[in-house]
PDB file of C-alpha atoms in Angstrom:
ATOM      1  CA  UNK A   1     -18.080  -4.719   3.289  1.00 46.00           C
ATOM      2  CA  UNK A   2     -15.743  -4.709   5.969  1.00 50.00           C
ATOM      3  CA  UNK A   3     -13.273  -1.952   6.713  1.00 48.00           C
ATOM      4  CA  UNK A   4     -10.039  -2.533   7.942  1.00 57.00           C
ATOM      5  CA  UNK A   5      -7.603   0.427   9.479  1.00 56.00           C
ATOM      6  CA  UNK A   6      -4.313   0.499   8.500  1.00 57.00           C
ATOM      7  CA  UNK A   7      -1.971  -0.211  11.379  1.00 64.00           C
ATOM      8  CA  UNK A   8       1.153   2.627  12.740  1.00 63.00           C
ATOM      9  CA  UNK A   9       3.682  -0.051  10.736  1.00 64.00           C
ATOM     10  CA  UNK A  10       1.194   0.138   7.358  1.00 69.00           C
ATOM     11  CA  UNK A  11       1.116   3.524   8.078  1.00 70.00           C
ATOM     12  CA  UNK A  12       5.211   4.473   8.923  1.00 68.00           C
ATOM     13  CA  UNK A  13       5.899   1.681   5.865  1.00 73.00           C
ATOM     14  CA  UNK A  14       4.184   4.435   3.676  1.00 79.00           C
ATOM     15  CA  UNK A  15       5.036   7.325   4.505  1.00 80.00           C
ATOM     16  CA  UNK A  16       8.538   6.014   4.407  1.00 79.00           C
ATOM     17  CA  UNK A  17       8.114   5.384   0.876  1.00 84.00           C
ATOM     18  CA  UNK A  18       6.997   8.589   0.165  1.00 85.00           C
ATOM     19  CA  UNK A  19       9.686  10.281   2.053  1.00 84.00           C
ATOM     20  CA  UNK A  20      12.878   7.925   0.524  1.00 82.00           C
ATOM     21  CA  UNK A  21      11.020   8.739  -3.327  1.00 85.00           C
ATOM     22  CA  UNK A  22      10.908  12.819  -2.515  1.00 85.00           C
ATOM     23  CA  UNK A  23      14.186  12.895  -1.112  1.00 79.00           C
ATOM     24  CA  UNK A  24      15.621  10.694  -4.155  1.00 78.00           C
ATOM     25  CA  UNK A  25      13.995  13.749  -6.345  1.00 80.00           C
ATOM     26  CA  UNK A  26      16.382  16.094  -5.353  1.00 75.00           C
ATOM     27  CA  UNK A  27      19.328  13.583  -5.214  1.00 78.00           C
ATOM     28  CA  UNK A  28      20.922  13.453  -8.687  1.00 77.00           C
ATOM     29  CA  UNK A  29      21.879   9.481 -10.355  1.00 78.00           C
ATOM     30  CA  UNK A  30      25.018   8.350  -9.045  1.00 79.00           C
ATOM     31  CA  UNK A  31      25.349  10.519  -6.302  1.00 81.00           C
ATOM     32  CA  UNK A  32      27.095   8.696  -3.055  1.00 83.00           C
ATOM     33  CA  UNK A  33      24.391  10.090  -0.248  1.00 86.00           C
ATOM     34  CA  UNK A  34      24.152   8.525   3.535  1.00 90.00           C
ATOM     35  CA  UNK A  35      20.427   8.231   5.431  1.00 90.00           C
ATOM     36  CA  UNK A  36      19.911   8.505   9.161  1.00 90.00           C
ATOM     37  CA  UNK A  37      15.969   7.787  10.055  1.00 90.00           C
ATOM     38  CA  UNK A  38      15.257   9.019  13.408  1.00 89.00           C
ATOM     39  CA  UNK A  39      12.912   6.393  14.265  1.00 85.00           C
ATOM     40  CA  UNK A  40      13.674   2.383  14.123  1.00 86.00           C
ATOM     41  CA  UNK A  41      10.075   1.669  13.184  1.00 80.00           C
ATOM     42  CA  UNK A  42       9.261   0.696   9.431  1.00 79.00           C
ATOM     43  CA  UNK A  43      11.033   3.882   7.726  1.00 83.00           C
ATOM     44  CA  UNK A  44      14.662   2.415   8.079  1.00 87.00           C
ATOM     45  CA  UNK A  45      12.955  -0.682   6.018  1.00 86.00           C
ATOM     46  CA  UNK A  46      11.467   1.496   3.136  1.00 86.00           C
ATOM     47  CA  UNK A  47      15.574   3.478   3.085  1.00 88.00           C
ATOM     48  CA  UNK A  48      17.012  -0.221   2.634  1.00 89.00           C
ATOM     49  CA  UNK A  49      14.125  -1.037   0.360  1.00 86.00           C
ATOM     50  CA  UNK A  50      14.354   1.834  -1.809  1.00 86.00           C
ATOM     51  CA  UNK A  51      18.114   2.730  -1.955  1.00 86.00           C
ATOM     52  CA  UNK A  52      21.404   1.575  -1.356  1.00 87.00           C
ATOM     53  CA  UNK A  53      21.868   2.562   2.309  1.00 90.00           C
ATOM     54  CA  UNK A  54      21.988  -0.090   4.880  1.00 92.00           C
ATOM     55  CA  UNK A  55      22.886  -0.675   8.242  1.00 92.00           C
ATOM     56  CA  UNK A  56      24.949  -4.048   6.638  1.00 93.00           C
ATOM     57  CA  UNK A  57      27.021  -1.386   4.617  1.00 93.00           C
ATOM     58  CA  UNK A  58      26.678   1.231   7.291  1.00 93.00           C
ATOM     59  CA  UNK A  59      25.692   3.886   5.238  1.00 93.00           C
ATOM     60  CA  UNK A  60      22.739   4.113   6.902  1.00 93.00           C
ATOM     61  CA  UNK A  61      21.950   4.816  10.870  1.00 94.00           C
ATOM     62  CA  UNK A  62      18.856   4.237  12.763  1.00 94.00           C
ATOM     63  CA  UNK A  63      19.123   7.643  15.991  1.00 92.00           C
ATOM     64  CA  UNK A  64      15.651   6.638  18.291  1.00 92.00           C
ATOM     65  CA  UNK A  65      14.810   9.833  18.723  1.00 89.00           C
ATOM     66  CA  UNK A  66      10.494   8.765  18.354  1.00 83.00           C
ATOM     67  CA  UNK A  67       9.787  11.096  15.093  1.00 83.00           C
ATOM     68  CA  UNK A  68       9.181  10.253  11.203  1.00 80.00           C
ATOM     69  CA  UNK A  69      12.699  12.715   9.967  1.00 84.00           C
ATOM     70  CA  UNK A  70      15.019  10.731   7.340  1.00 85.00           C
ATOM     71  CA  UNK A  71      18.153  13.121   6.248  1.00 86.00           C
ATOM     72  CA  UNK A  72      20.381  11.961   3.656  1.00 85.00           C
ATOM     73  CA  UNK A  73      23.584  13.634   3.588  1.00 86.00           C
ATOM     74  CA  UNK A  74      25.395  13.863   0.132  1.00 82.00           C
ATOM     75  CA  UNK A  75      28.489  12.025   1.142  1.00 77.00           C
ATOM     76  CA  UNK A  76      30.796  14.097  -1.456  1.00 79.00           C
ATOM     77  CA  UNK A  77      29.223  17.699  -0.977  1.00 79.00           C
ATOM     78  CA  UNK A  78      28.209  17.416   2.241  1.00 76.00           C
ATOM     79  CA  UNK A  79      24.434  18.952   0.893  1.00 78.00           C
ATOM     80  CA  UNK A  80      21.393  17.597   3.624  1.00 76.00           C
ATOM     81  CA  UNK A  81      18.616  16.720   2.294  1.00 78.00           C
ATOM     82  CA  UNK A  82      15.596  16.693   6.062  1.00 76.00           C
ATOM     83  CA  UNK A  83      12.192  14.930   5.260  1.00 74.00           C
ATOM     84  CA  UNK A  84       9.578  14.539   8.222  1.00 75.00           C
TER      85      UNK A  84
END
């Protein structure tokens, strides 16, 4: 049998999915929030696929710090959730 190595894009996508789901567990339904992804590689994709945040509606900001970090900000209470 052949073994396939998971490439970095797939790894970031999987990590991003877990990070988004973990953050959403701490946010009540119906709460408006914004997201900040601190890498342009794959994490923003997970945020856009699994939440209502996107660069198009300006609720997703991408800052290239080169680390796997997603921050969520409750738009009303200013409560932050940081996941790395």
